[in-house]
XYZ file of C-alpha atoms in Angstrom:
695
model
C 0.033 -0.226 0.010
C 1.395 3.227 -0.864
C 2.212 5.796 1.685
C -0.521 8.807 0.113
C -3.512 5.692 0.957
C -2.420 5.444 3.975
C -1.701 9.775 4.368
C -5.314 9.364 3.255
C -6.616 6.658 5.666
C -4.846 9.093 8.186
C -6.672 11.753 7.181
C -10.230 10.251 6.621
C -9.997 8.772 9.999
C -8.144 11.262 11.837
C -11.656 14.081 10.474
C -14.027 10.910 11.608
C -12.711 11.599 14.935
C -12.979 15.144 15.693
C -16.327 15.444 14.581
C -17.204 12.116 16.108
C -15.600 13.948 19.060
C -17.011 17.276 18.558
C -21.217 15.494 18.791
C -20.203 14.510 21.627
C -19.552 17.292 22.833
C -22.429 18.920 22.023
C -24.643 16.610 22.761
C -23.056 17.282 25.937
C -23.595 20.888 26.659
C -26.943 21.047 25.632
C -27.827 17.991 27.707
C -25.434 19.662 31.220
C -26.925 23.220 30.439
C -30.668 22.414 29.853
C -31.599 21.586 32.461
C -30.178 24.262 34.400
C -31.140 27.128 32.154
C -34.825 25.524 32.182
C -35.138 25.156 36.418
C -33.067 28.414 37.865
C -34.432 31.758 35.599
C -31.081 33.169 37.208
C -28.585 31.241 35.612
C -26.321 31.688 32.753
C -23.437 30.836 31.299
C -21.420 33.930 31.972
C -18.836 35.183 30.177
C -15.735 33.812 31.234
C -17.765 30.417 31.218
C -17.796 30.380 27.357
C -14.529 30.268 27.302
C -13.804 26.994 29.594
C -16.710 25.231 26.970
C -14.399 26.285 24.061
C -11.771 24.829 25.842
C -13.065 21.414 26.657
C -14.328 21.231 22.808
C -11.188 21.628 21.536
C -9.466 18.869 23.609
C -12.163 16.896 21.991
C -11.169 17.801 19.180
C -7.545 17.005 19.534
C -8.901 14.042 21.412
C -10.661 13.308 18.196
C -8.366 14.005 16.054
C -5.720 11.109 17.701
C -7.545 8.780 18.213
C -9.186 9.350 15.361
C -6.167 8.918 13.105
C -5.744 5.281 14.783
C -8.796 4.402 13.828
C -7.847 5.479 9.824
C -5.134 2.387 10.025
C -6.851 0.119 12.533
C -10.339 0.625 10.260
C -10.178 1.512 7.614
C -13.342 -0.055 6.657
C -14.981 2.376 8.955
C -13.281 4.804 10.556
C -17.222 6.354 11.508
C -17.567 3.309 13.682
C -14.192 3.297 15.370
C -14.680 7.139 16.472
C -17.918 6.448 18.122
C -16.332 3.215 19.809
C -13.458 5.409 21.340
C -16.386 7.467 23.072
C -17.926 4.688 24.512
C -14.313 3.008 25.632
C -13.389 6.818 26.850
C -16.942 7.074 28.812
C -16.313 3.165 30.722
C -12.552 4.341 31.648
C -14.080 8.237 32.798
C -16.424 6.188 35.784
C -13.499 4.297 37.299
C -12.465 7.728 39.234
C -15.553 7.919 40.071
C -15.661 4.577 42.337
C -18.000 4.012 44.158
C -20.852 5.149 41.508
C -24.215 6.532 42.222
C -27.668 3.795 40.661
C -27.861 6.041 37.709
C -23.907 5.880 36.511
C -24.288 2.210 36.717
C -26.728 2.275 34.447
C -25.112 3.563 32.299
C -21.521 1.256 33.176
C -24.231 -1.260 31.788
C -24.753 0.772 28.684
C -21.860 1.162 27.925
C -19.708 -1.972 28.130
C -22.176 -3.727 25.842
C -22.627 -0.476 23.660
C -18.709 -1.043 23.808
C -19.276 -4.722 22.569
C -21.541 -3.811 19.948
C -19.478 -1.068 18.086
C -16.303 -3.576 17.734
C -19.079 -6.152 16.578
C -20.009 -3.508 14.514
C -16.382 -3.208 12.715
C -16.220 -6.818 11.264
C -17.003 -6.417 7.877
C -20.512 -8.387 6.832
C -24.551 -8.803 7.878
C -23.709 -8.029 11.420
C -22.407 -4.621 10.529
C -25.690 -3.514 8.692
C -27.428 -4.796 10.988
C -25.375 -3.015 13.748
C -25.758 0.198 11.721
C -28.037 2.262 14.382
C -26.237 2.343 17.213
C -22.799 3.404 15.487
C -23.855 7.024 14.513
C -21.694 8.862 17.089
C -25.119 11.717 17.969
C -27.284 7.900 19.347
C -23.972 6.405 21.120
C -23.495 10.328 23.086
C -27.289 10.220 24.282
C -27.010 6.378 25.030
C -24.258 6.928 27.295
C -25.015 10.047 28.614
C -29.323 9.042 28.907
C -29.429 7.335 32.327
C -27.412 9.792 34.765
C -28.596 12.996 32.989
C -32.207 11.740 33.091
C -31.887 10.609 36.790
C -29.502 13.478 38.311
C -30.144 16.335 35.781
C -33.607 15.938 34.647
C -35.396 15.031 37.698
C -35.697 17.046 40.639
C -32.746 15.611 43.294
C -35.794 14.064 45.354
C -37.536 11.938 43.233
C -38.119 9.034 44.837
C -35.225 6.192 43.011
C -38.146 3.558 40.926
C -39.249 7.417 38.996
C -35.624 7.553 38.127
C -34.938 4.125 37.342
C -38.528 3.545 34.692
C -37.314 6.945 33.126
C -33.852 6.067 31.813
C -34.919 3.488 30.851
C -38.006 5.015 28.987
C -34.620 7.749 28.081
C -32.486 5.071 26.420
C -35.246 3.122 24.763
C -36.740 5.968 23.000
C -33.325 7.329 21.884
C -32.538 3.481 20.862
C -36.195 2.897 19.478
C -35.808 7.101 17.151
C -32.207 5.395 15.929
C -33.711 2.147 14.374
C -36.244 3.928 12.299
C -34.318 6.746 11.163
C -31.837 4.090 10.090
C -34.474 2.187 8.145
C -35.420 5.504 6.528
C -32.157 6.027 5.881
C -31.830 2.722 3.756
C -28.880 1.421 6.347
C -26.165 4.265 4.069
C -23.478 4.786 5.304
C -23.306 8.548 6.829
C -21.489 11.291 4.885
C -18.701 12.792 6.240
C -19.020 15.999 5.570
C -23.310 15.714 6.829
C -21.827 14.976 10.229
C -19.844 17.469 10.138
C -21.912 20.347 9.002
C -24.926 18.850 11.556
C -22.151 19.099 14.609
C -21.408 22.362 13.837
C -24.780 24.242 13.526
C -25.306 21.796 16.887
C -22.372 23.942 18.960
C -23.694 26.699 16.917
C -27.376 26.539 17.531
C -26.461 26.087 21.724
C -24.601 28.532 21.722
C -27.108 31.042 19.540
C -30.191 29.275 22.292
C -28.848 29.516 25.225
C -27.303 33.575 24.396
C -30.888 34.728 23.377
C -32.839 32.828 25.855
C -30.210 34.575 29.097
C -30.412 37.401 27.759
C -31.895 40.485 30.540
C -34.583 42.037 29.978
C -34.457 45.668 28.964
C -33.973 48.007 31.839
C -37.150 49.938 32.554
C -37.180 52.750 35.569
C -40.698 52.459 36.980
C -40.672 55.309 38.836
C -40.221 59.322 37.640
C -38.578 62.309 38.191
C -39.134 64.066 41.772
C -41.834 67.811 41.166
C -39.224 70.540 41.127
C -37.432 71.982 43.975
C -37.666 68.473 45.626
C -34.864 66.835 46.203
C -33.981 63.370 47.461
C -30.619 61.387 47.104
C -30.581 58.562 45.572
C -28.660 55.795 47.766
C -26.442 52.981 46.890
C -25.612 49.478 49.129
C -22.865 47.650 48.600
C -22.157 44.424 50.463
C -18.714 42.691 50.270
C -20.311 39.196 50.570
C -17.412 37.496 53.904
C -15.218 40.499 53.538
C -13.861 40.967 57.304
C -12.191 44.481 58.152
C -9.156 43.312 58.848
C -8.108 42.073 55.593
C -9.020 45.471 53.557
C -5.986 48.144 53.494
C -9.076 50.218 53.951
C -7.682 48.829 57.769
C -4.202 48.968 57.700
C -3.968 45.187 56.131
C -0.136 44.759 54.860
C -1.378 43.890 51.459
C -3.215 46.121 49.532
C -6.586 44.883 48.938
C -8.832 47.165 48.435
C -7.021 50.619 47.224
C -10.203 51.626 45.119
C -11.951 51.697 48.656
C -8.876 54.175 50.070
C -9.959 56.488 47.284
C -13.307 56.186 48.370
C -12.745 56.757 51.775
C -11.003 60.528 50.982
C -14.408 61.974 51.307
C -16.584 59.675 53.136
C -16.635 58.581 56.179
C -15.007 55.757 57.761
C -16.345 53.351 60.722
C -13.479 51.598 62.863
C -15.525 49.261 65.088
C -18.559 48.143 63.182
C -20.051 44.325 63.550
C -22.287 42.606 62.192
C -25.600 40.866 64.064
C -24.930 37.828 63.247
C -22.167 35.356 60.817
C -24.139 34.412 57.799
C -25.642 36.684 55.185
C -29.233 36.517 55.516
C -29.932 38.258 58.804
C -26.980 40.291 58.136
C -28.604 41.451 55.265
C -32.289 41.445 57.002
C -30.190 43.647 59.670
C -29.247 46.238 57.459
C -32.448 46.622 55.637
C -35.092 46.262 58.388
C -33.322 47.697 61.086
C -33.481 44.780 63.371
C -31.261 42.274 65.249
C -31.876 38.683 63.381
C -34.604 37.204 66.038
C -37.010 40.540 65.602
C -37.148 40.352 62.126
C -36.998 36.637 62.185
C -34.585 35.986 59.403
C -32.342 33.492 61.307
C -31.675 29.814 61.376
C -32.910 27.926 63.514
C -30.732 26.216 66.440
C -30.840 23.260 65.451
C -31.074 22.753 61.631
C -32.032 20.695 58.695
C -31.477 19.941 55.111
C -35.357 21.398 54.642
C -34.971 24.425 57.856
C -32.142 25.819 56.737
C -32.949 29.126 57.823
C -35.793 31.945 58.538
C -37.146 34.248 56.008
C -38.023 37.360 56.710
C -41.244 37.770 59.139
C -43.907 39.113 56.142
C -45.228 42.391 58.805
C -41.586 43.768 58.580
C -40.797 46.458 56.142
C -37.759 46.525 54.239
C -36.077 49.420 53.129
C -36.661 49.167 49.766
C -40.147 48.784 50.233
C -40.017 52.609 52.498
C -37.868 54.214 49.441
C -40.388 52.968 46.830
C -43.053 54.323 48.322
C -41.066 57.475 48.687
C -40.634 57.144 44.752
C -37.690 55.642 45.091
C -36.847 53.445 41.834
C -34.997 50.341 43.456
C -33.122 47.416 41.812
C -30.631 45.040 42.823
C -28.138 42.921 40.627
C -26.280 40.497 43.671
C -23.795 37.186 43.384
C -25.584 35.467 46.422
C -28.666 34.285 45.170
C -28.510 31.276 47.222
C -29.463 33.499 50.405
C -30.949 36.862 49.038
C -33.307 34.583 47.386
C -37.076 35.629 47.319
C -37.285 32.785 49.286
C -35.651 34.810 52.243
C -39.019 38.374 51.938
C -34.959 39.816 51.408
C -36.586 41.194 47.805
C -39.556 42.368 48.637
C -39.652 46.041 47.824
C -37.449 46.447 44.772
C -38.973 47.218 41.653
C -35.992 44.716 39.884
C -33.639 42.016 41.285
C -30.985 40.200 38.717
C -29.193 37.046 39.916
C -27.010 36.224 38.068
C -25.898 32.894 38.159
C -23.648 31.004 36.702
C -23.397 27.287 34.872
C -22.467 24.734 37.033
C -20.238 22.794 35.087
C -17.812 21.248 37.541
C -16.746 17.617 37.168
C -16.959 16.826 40.154
C -20.612 17.292 40.325
C -21.351 15.363 38.154
C -18.180 13.197 37.449
C -20.207 10.697 34.413
C -19.227 13.979 32.266
C -15.609 13.247 30.178
C -15.355 16.642 30.911
C -14.063 15.691 33.892
C -11.267 14.511 31.402
C -10.955 16.389 29.760
C -10.521 18.555 32.829
C -7.244 16.660 34.164
C -6.230 16.790 30.678
C -6.626 21.062 30.455
C -5.298 20.732 33.755
C -1.837 19.607 33.139
C -1.408 22.984 31.174
C -4.033 25.444 32.392
C -5.071 26.438 36.197
C -8.049 25.174 35.882
C -9.475 26.009 39.003
C -12.812 28.633 37.662
C -14.853 25.238 35.860
C -14.914 24.948 39.742
C -16.549 28.429 40.197
C -20.122 28.400 41.207
C -20.905 31.971 41.594
C -20.543 35.116 39.005
C -17.988 37.383 39.362
C -17.932 41.084 40.379
C -17.337 41.989 36.418
C -20.760 40.073 35.927
C -22.645 41.828 38.669
C -21.508 45.430 37.188
C -22.408 44.162 33.921
C -26.051 44.543 34.497
C -25.084 47.452 37.620
C -23.652 49.619 34.975
C -27.068 49.330 32.646
C -29.305 50.188 35.317
C -27.554 53.445 36.345
C -27.204 54.338 33.236
C -30.796 54.170 33.034
C -31.767 55.803 36.242
C -29.780 58.011 35.159
C -31.859 59.226 31.603
C -34.914 58.933 33.672
C -33.543 61.322 36.206
C -35.324 59.140 38.873
C -34.213 59.161 42.468
C -32.791 55.010 42.925
C -32.339 52.943 45.440
C -30.126 50.512 44.555
C -27.999 47.299 46.020
C -25.219 45.458 44.584
C -23.922 42.383 46.284
C -20.804 40.089 45.587
C -19.117 37.885 46.752
C -15.741 37.077 45.225
C -14.253 36.022 48.745
C -16.374 33.125 49.021
C -15.749 29.812 48.741
C -14.457 27.994 47.046
C -12.195 31.239 47.054
C -11.859 30.928 43.055
C -11.224 34.901 41.543
C -10.858 34.787 37.985
C -7.736 36.492 36.313
C -5.394 38.489 37.443
C -6.628 38.438 40.939
C -5.667 34.855 41.335
C -2.202 35.633 40.987
C -1.958 38.784 42.394
C -1.306 37.438 45.578
C 1.528 34.856 46.221
C 1.061 31.379 47.491
C -1.620 29.846 44.583
C -1.271 26.413 44.544
C -3.150 24.686 41.335
C -3.013 21.021 43.339
C -5.362 22.715 46.121
C -8.866 22.875 43.737
C -11.578 24.445 44.508
C -13.680 20.858 45.548
C -10.544 20.235 47.821
C -12.211 23.503 50.346
C -15.215 22.286 52.029
C -13.107 18.913 52.903
C -10.949 21.021 54.706
C -12.742 23.116 56.573
C -14.972 20.076 57.543
C -11.130 18.858 59.090
C -10.494 22.065 60.858
C -13.488 22.958 61.742
C -14.041 19.225 63.723
C -10.629 19.800 65.144
C -8.825 16.650 63.092
C -6.475 19.108 60.659
C -4.742 22.141 61.298
C -3.399 24.673 57.738
C -0.876 23.606 56.953
C 1.631 27.193 56.078
C 1.532 25.699 52.174
C -2.824 25.184 53.075
C -2.564 28.867 54.558
C -0.917 30.751 51.898
C -2.895 29.239 49.797
C -5.858 30.382 51.395
C -4.885 33.977 51.750
C -3.469 34.338 48.296
C -7.501 33.580 47.472
C -9.170 35.080 49.526
C -7.629 38.810 48.963
C -7.555 38.286 45.831
C -11.390 38.076 45.391
C -11.730 41.219 48.393
C -8.759 43.059 45.396
C -11.592 41.763 42.627
C -14.397 43.126 44.200
C -12.376 45.991 45.219
C -11.673 47.035 41.696
C -15.443 46.012 40.400
C -16.482 48.815 43.151
C -13.598 51.295 41.454
C -15.416 51.130 37.879
C -19.255 51.415 39.443
C -18.001 54.729 41.085
C -16.160 56.060 38.383
C -19.343 55.168 36.375
C -21.109 57.503 39.126
C -18.846 60.241 38.720
C -18.763 59.981 34.605
C -22.851 59.980 35.141
C -22.671 63.511 37.788
C -24.267 61.415 39.949
C -21.728 60.887 42.731
C -21.720 63.600 44.789
C -25.447 64.307 45.762
C -25.550 60.199 46.344
C -25.348 58.552 49.715
C -22.566 55.541 48.774
C -22.749 52.767 51.506
C -19.589 49.779 51.403
C -19.645 47.330 53.766
C -20.584 43.724 54.471
C -22.856 41.218 55.919
C -19.830 39.271 57.798
C -16.225 37.987 57.983
C -14.373 34.280 57.308
C -12.628 32.868 59.067
C -9.004 30.859 57.854
C -7.655 28.716 60.471
C -8.085 31.465 63.092
C -9.763 30.065 66.910
C -9.126 26.262 64.664
C -12.586 26.866 62.333
C -12.782 27.850 58.671
C -15.708 29.880 57.177
C -18.448 31.385 59.068
C -22.343 30.209 58.693
C -21.204 28.643 62.106
C -22.129 30.436 65.227
C -19.107 31.802 66.458
C -18.650 35.302 66.756
C -15.103 35.965 67.202
C -13.845 39.539 65.127
C -12.553 37.806 62.097
C -16.985 36.466 61.966
C -18.018 39.838 62.736
C -15.808 42.993 62.265
C -16.494 44.110 59.371
C -15.397 47.704 56.898
C -18.270 50.336 56.748
C -17.509 53.337 54.778
C -20.327 56.010 54.208
C -20.537 58.870 51.334
C -23.344 61.518 52.435
C -24.341 63.922 49.967
C -22.218 66.040 49.448
C -19.363 65.116 51.558
C -16.144 65.483 50.063
C -13.623 65.608 52.606
C -12.512 62.053 54.446
C -13.588 61.626 57.625
C -13.245 58.357 60.867
C -15.555 57.107 63.875
C -14.415 55.469 66.052
C -17.459 54.732 67.810
C -19.194 51.418 67.951
C -21.983 51.147 64.750
C -24.114 48.433 64.114
C -25.985 47.145 60.765
C -29.158 47.852 62.592
C -28.145 51.291 62.817
C -28.580 51.625 58.570
C -32.148 52.138 57.708
C -32.325 54.803 60.762
C -29.476 56.489 59.219
C -31.317 56.628 56.051
C -34.827 57.308 57.060
C -33.209 60.588 59.151
C -31.748 61.231 55.396
C -34.802 61.714 54.339
C -35.843 64.079 57.148
C -38.473 60.607 58.264
C -39.357 59.427 62.227
C -37.990 55.742 61.942
C -40.682 53.502 63.290
C -40.564 53.145 67.775
C -39.364 49.138 67.141
C -35.672 49.546 64.788
C -33.523 48.803 66.823
C -30.798 51.060 65.416
C -29.173 54.431 65.483
C -29.034 57.049 63.188
C -24.979 57.739 63.008
C -26.059 61.280 62.060
C -26.955 62.350 65.842
C -24.338 61.838 68.281
C -24.386 58.182 69.783
C -25.653 57.776 73.743
C -24.446 59.830 76.828
C -23.201 55.969 78.176
C -22.358 55.176 74.536
C -23.741 52.729 72.191
C -23.623 48.570 72.753
C -24.214 46.461 69.871
C -24.895 42.737 70.381
C -24.371 39.884 67.461
C -25.163 36.212 67.663
C -23.592 33.342 65.719
C -25.556 30.905 63.809
C -24.511 27.978 62.133
C -24.974 25.984 59.133
C -27.266 22.469 58.876
C -24.230 20.335 57.788
C -21.933 21.798 60.443
C -20.870 20.248 63.336
C -23.410 17.505 64.289
C -22.107 15.604 67.385
C -19.423 17.919 67.939
C -19.951 19.443 71.206
C -18.427 22.474 70.346
C -20.992 23.841 67.979
C -23.765 23.212 69.928
C -26.004 25.324 71.906
C -25.351 29.748 70.598
C -23.061 32.221 71.130
C -23.984 35.394 71.476
C -21.777 38.713 72.123
C -21.979 42.312 73.388
C -19.205 45.628 73.107
C -19.568 48.033 74.791
C -16.372 50.550 74.493
C -13.748 48.088 74.046
C -15.062 45.332 75.318
C -16.565 42.333 74.338
C -18.226 39.676 76.254
C -18.954 36.158 74.837
C -21.699 33.571 76.420
C -22.195 30.230 75.114
C -25.135 28.615 76.105
C -22.937 25.633 76.092
C -19.173 26.622 78.040
C -17.690 29.482 79.588
C -17.347 32.930 78.345
C -15.168 34.969 76.873
C -13.912 38.542 77.816
C -11.837 40.557 75.725
C -10.938 44.017 75.020
C -10.876 44.228 71.102
C -8.313 47.626 71.024
C -5.271 46.022 72.878
C -6.547 42.304 71.559
C -8.048 42.207 68.210
C -7.191 38.719 67.826
C -8.499 37.757 71.035
C -6.223 35.859 72.416
C -6.313 35.927 75.884
C -9.389 35.468 77.622
C -9.828 38.178 79.765
C -13.042 36.894 81.945
C -13.279 36.415 85.528
C -17.292 35.940 86.828
C -16.463 38.381 89.977
C -15.229 41.266 87.389
C -17.515 44.246 87.580
C -17.108 44.779 83.629
C -18.175 41.496 82.798
C -20.965 41.639 85.184
C -22.626 44.350 83.815
C -22.202 43.228 80.489
C -23.696 39.884 80.952
C -26.945 41.050 82.891
C -27.475 44.009 79.715
C -26.304 40.454 77.567
C -29.533 39.043 79.850
C -31.905 41.458 79.494
C -31.285 41.683 75.161
C -31.777 37.831 75.104
C -35.076 37.575 77.308
C -36.638 40.745 74.903
C -36.284 39.211 72.244
C -39.591 37.422 70.895
C -40.766 33.366 70.104
C -39.470 32.348 67.121
C -42.339 31.853 64.535
C -42.944 28.973 63.122
C -40.143 26.237 61.144
C -40.053 26.940 57.688
C -39.718 24.199 55.213
C -37.815 25.337 51.768
C -39.417 24.580 48.086
C -37.574 21.984 46.080
C -36.783 25.017 44.196
C -34.785 26.909 46.266
C -33.712 23.517 48.727
C -32.031 22.192 44.952
C -30.941 25.682 44.877
C -29.256 25.533 48.347
C -27.921 22.091 47.778
C -25.980 23.177 44.186
C -24.892 25.993 46.334
C -23.007 23.539 49.264
C -24.979 24.395 52.062
C -27.369 21.216 52.025
C -26.852 17.932 51.447
């Protein structure tokens, strides 16, 4: 045989390999994305994710090129069948690292093995090849391989009975095989043409991208309020929360790394509050305090003492009025764009009063959550040459949030109406995956620590079974700080747009955080753990009041419940007597302010561990902080002299401790009873499950 004929066989086989593997890629991405985009309206394929999808398809094309070339030599008479065979074999090999398999994956394996055997048989020329032709198309092979796990793990809700999932999986497989057989008969057993298959693959990939892009396009912004009457002025309001950002990791508060240069610049025309504290240690109750001026037990938005997978937290009580509702009633256009859909979603009650709510959530493409997809293998191959952490990014980037926020600002400027805009960034949250270049902004990035390893690491640290190594600490710090820097850059871009639009000077702008995070301090990782140490409740707070042009600083104790009274005071409205905060525009009480905080715990944390039982609450007056724990001894710290809370000063006969304990007891005794436990609906439960909050 001549060299030309060998070359021709190799090229033909390689072409079939590329086409078959791209067909598989089109089927895989369409199936994996379709259910998420349909079930969760907030899910989108964000701009940076298209690059990841393209990288995976490129890996598939390279794999197809190599194995197809081999097929051109090994099976010159049927390179298209050989290409389909490589898909089945790759699928089988891909499942090996996933053992023990889920039931749906066991079914998929039970389909893949005989399918591979039939494809081998189809390679043998003769009557059997013709009879098996209907199974050899890469379209059919791809759908059969993915059918059972896709139906069971994606298409059906995770709480469906196993029998329903099993039956639906077999019906899907039977439908695919039946349709393939009918189509094959219609085509009269003709061998598929390479050009036609390549065109179909290209159409499928382009169609998937086009439909996804069109379907997820957010609606045009319409400002539903009108400009204020002539002679009246109402300052527009911007509230920014940097989710999970602790004060001591921002250069705004003197951190050694310049994580917040834009906030430092912002503080030159704002008031910096050095002793601002959150009312709890996770998102829902703290945002409820910002929106209502109430502590968690009064707002109702808090986690129960003994949470479970369907009772993670209670929503805001229906009789509580939010800042957005108040401002809406005053003629403001209200809009929000938030990264934290888990605990800022409509079920929480925190969206009440917003005319527009935007929650862009990235498509979940992590292969570790769905190991049956071949892009698990593609990612492993990619990881040999690039950092693939972004495949596991489950939260939108600050730039994704800004994309919609800047549209809001342009629309509000055009309408001329006063507006209240709430913005929530989440780049410093677990699993700590900042975007380039922020992932490498600070030294310490370890590509061998994958995002999916963070949660098991947290469990080990929180249980006391593991102490973070220097390598782990450096990695976590680098990525956490990088996330803060990414948010700071987005805030800088947002403030620049306000200046460009001529809105900045007249506005009330509040930049703060909902709570902090632990990175090994006190033997803890993460938040929502039930603790009230400084790293969890000391938050940044900078406020630019209308027409404020110089830097100011306040060392008074400030709480999140103070925001709503401050806004009401600015608008000239009397605060509701129910509010528990104070206006920061007024002098503090003569005997000094007192603030409180209460720990809450995630359902997945600390089960059976006595360290995570009971309730921890803190009271702060001056520089003193008393922590009382219903299941253990109290702690007393001087937070100015000992900001890391390393030296417990508590003595039962200490007059200061006795006074703080009495005040805390009085606060606790005045708490209203908790309402009937709130059970999550299926959609909300699935979303929290995808974010790792429930199992």
